[in-house]
Amino acid sequence: MLGGLIDNLTGANKSGRLKGTVVLMRKNVLDLNDFGATILDGLAEFIGKGVTCQLVSSTAADQNNGGRGKVSAEAELEQWLTSLPSLTTGESKFGLTFDGWEVGKLGVPGAIIVNNYHDNEFFLKTITLDDVPGRGKLTFVANSWVYPAAKYRYSRVFFANDTYLPSQMPAALKPYRDDELRNLRGDDQQGPYQEHDRVYRYDVYNDLGEDRPILGGTADHPYPRRGRTGRKPNTNDPSLESRLSLLDQIYVPRDEKFGHLKMSDFLGYSIKAITQGIIPAVRTYVDTTPGEFDSFQDIINLYEGGIKLPKIAAFEEMRKRFPLQLIKDLIPVGGDSLLKLPLPHIIMEDKQAWRTDEEFAREVLAGVNPVMITRLTEFPPKSTLDPSKYGDHTSTITAAHIEKNLEGFTVQKALESNKLYILDHHDRFMPFLIDVNNLDGNFIYATRTLFFLRSDGRLTPLAIELSEPFIQGGLTTAKSKVYTPVPSGSVEGWVWELAKAYVAVGDSGWHQLVSHWLNTHAVMEPFVISTNRHLSVTHPVHKLLSPHYRDTMTINALARQTLINAGGIFEMTVFPGKFALGMSSVVYKNWNFTEQGLPDDLIKRGVAVPDPSSPYKVRLLIEDYPYAADGLAIWHAIEQYVSEYLAIYYPNDGVLRGDVELQAWWKETREVGHGDLKDAPWWPKMQSVAELAKSCTTIIWIASALHAAVNFGQYPYAGYLPNRPTVSRRRMPEPGTDEYAELGRDPERAFIHTITSQIQTIIGISLLEVLSKHSSDELYLGQRDTPEWTSDPKALAVFKRFSDRLVEIESNVVGMNQDPQLKNRNGPAKLPYMLLYPNTSDHKGDAAGLTAKGIPNSISI
């Protein structure tokens, strides 16, 4: 192809001059705290010898340099071009002229070498050459930090935005492609890695702190791998990696770090979380009941009133309990009033709607954890726990408990009619409850909740079974009690409210630990690492997947430092406490990549059946299931996009089987990144284009829609803790006890004193506010950060069709939310389901903040 272009050259380039532009961002624009860089590197410093570029030929090889493409002389950056349009905040644009590059002799450049002779790094966005004979405009997409040349062992090379399978790479560029992948693998570099290093390697989770199991590498505690930092071992236990102070930056490869707007937003949110989180906790000392809220209004006051602080000696002690000491100096010592927390969406329209049975049931289909409900296929529900250890854990729910609410159906007829559903947290938690309930301030039940699908499409709860472990004859059996709906207003009505709260506690813990952390954040990181180690930036699959990896390693590193670590916010605020991550490792034993795609997940849970006549190939048994209905449309759009895109590059399975980079990528993902499960029989063999398409669709689904569905509803639904408590502290009150009498005398106080404590509530919701926000530079599904991400017009057309389909889905979502027949779309709380509204049409950041809508490309918060 390139030879043909050269044959057709007109000779317009006989002078050998090529002109272009460089777009970069200075470090001092990106890092507002780095005043040193501001002084050292004025814009003028970039002109002249500060930064130089060298073209690399894609056709003319230098036999004295290992057959690599010939390299031009260094060209210096020229005048600062301020007047050019389309520069975003902080970008600087420079001219660039190459003399002596005759395209007729040297060919079209295929790569460019960038040399930084400054003292500081800069962020290189793009380099564009204009009017290249036979080619026209030629763009090199970098989106990379370039450090001073002395910090690297190699030249920084950036390829033109062309796409090549390894076998199609021009021979003169192939050595540069191989060098770049070898540099990124960094297998000869043990660490500790420095900020400028670009090494992607794997490690186990041995950095969470002492007295916690190492996750990964053993049969007892399997886990996905994380990015290696190479830090020194812990002095007390060399099998652990040393911990950093919270002021230190944890290593992730530099191009994985938050971009400039995102990091300042994240720090801003974090500062707010701390100032709003710790200081209200000091009310412990001025409240009539030390350390407790006493009514729902007390909690609502968090949102409706600012809090003034007295000067209290215990303040310093409270600050010690909060692990994010990052910004201690910014916390006022007393006397300052605070901004209030924003009102969570769940109580915006109606402060009581969350208490209704209808809203409780609706949130199973359209809440923050809508991925758990399964269809009941036998009654009573059975257990899969090993009877030799646990005895018989069959449910104690009987037909008499539920038949009065089945709209005239018998239990058997309701089962056959696909009318019975279950939220079953019994087997998930029972094996851990003895340990978990020995933690201070914990009393957790294993729960089963039965629902009936009404004729109008709504779910209604039928019964809740609360079970606790009971040691009997050497077996951990269950001691269970069943509760059924009672109208509010009586003591028994409040008992039913508490039963729903115990269910929400278990579901909240599972949501944070498994649905959110394990099944999106943790399982995605190995794919990020392996892609960077084995797929060149010129590889079509790298171009397809890389937007869906943005910021994931960074947010996971921050999580290990402050959220999921020993004594971190997660352990402080969610009931499994120090056992949390160990529990998620037990769950990972049964993780199956091929079941993570939405259609497979819905079929496995029995809430959908295969249907070849549907465009989605499945039919929902709960038709008004907002997460599934919107999700299937999104899944289908991703699936079409991926299939059309891959068809451009893989005309048949043989081409895929011969793709050495792709085969190495998949082998390492399976054998190293998810190495503890490498022998599982379900792994795709990666021998067909269909397998690759399904795998890439699944990766994009997890990173975008699945994560959006379980993340951005956290504050809207759970920011009001009575709706989604994270801890229960005492047993269900029994008649004749003081607690039962309190339920009659002061029911709100009794309810609140049973669930999450005041300090846990305030710290927890402050964190949820941070985690539920969209950043101002969010990139949504169907958007790319660089319009010139590929030179391939076919790929650009496929992506445009994908974006257009997503915009259509947006109007469909809005339309369904306005349809009065679809009662689960809004519910009693009048909270429309927008978590899977793509937001592709928003190019201005209008959805930034706490909007409960939008699907970002990647797991970036």
mmCIF file of N, CA and C in Angstrom, residues 9 68 114 179 368 375 414 532 644:
data_model
loop_
_atom_site.group_PDB
_atom_site.id
_atom_site.type_symbol
_atom_site.label_atom_id
_atom_site.label_comp_id
_atom_site.label_asym_id
_atom_site.label_seq_id
_atom_site.Cartn_x
_atom_site.Cartn_y
_atom_site.Cartn_z
ATOM 1 N N LEU A 9 3.563 9.699 -6.166
ATOM 2 C CA LEU A 9 3.931 11.040 -5.687
ATOM 3 C C LEU A 9 4.140 11.997 -6.855
ATOM 4 N N ARG A 68 15.952 -0.808 11.242
ATOM 5 C CA ARG A 68 14.935 0.152 11.661
ATOM 6 C C ARG A 68 14.784 1.252 10.614
ATOM 7 N N VAL A 114 10.503 11.769 20.046
ATOM 8 C CA VAL A 114 10.395 13.044 20.756
ATOM 9 C C VAL A 114 11.437 13.067 21.870
ATOM 10 N N ASP A 179 10.347 -2.973 20.331
ATOM 11 C CA ASP A 179 11.079 -2.288 21.411
ATOM 12 C C ASP A 179 10.106 -1.675 22.417
ATOM 13 N N VAL A 368 -29.131 0.439 43.329
ATOM 14 C CA VAL A 368 -27.681 0.499 43.150
ATOM 15 C C VAL A 368 -27.057 -0.897 43.013
ATOM 16 N N ARG A 375 -34.720 -15.918 39.739
ATOM 17 C CA ARG A 375 -36.048 -16.536 39.711
ATOM 18 C C ARG A 375 -36.029 -17.784 40.588
ATOM 19 N N ALA A 414 -47.562 -20.394 40.926
ATOM 20 C CA ALA A 414 -46.735 -19.181 40.830
ATOM 21 C C ALA A 414 -45.324 -19.517 40.334
ATOM 22 N N ASN A 532 -1.414 -3.513 27.754
ATOM 23 C CA ASN A 532 -0.254 -2.634 27.579
ATOM 24 C C ASN A 532 1.039 -3.411 27.381
ATOM 25 N N GLU A 644 -18.514 -5.244 14.141
ATOM 26 C CA GLU A 644 -18.244 -4.511 12.901
ATOM 27 C C GLU A 644 -16.786 -4.047 12.838
#
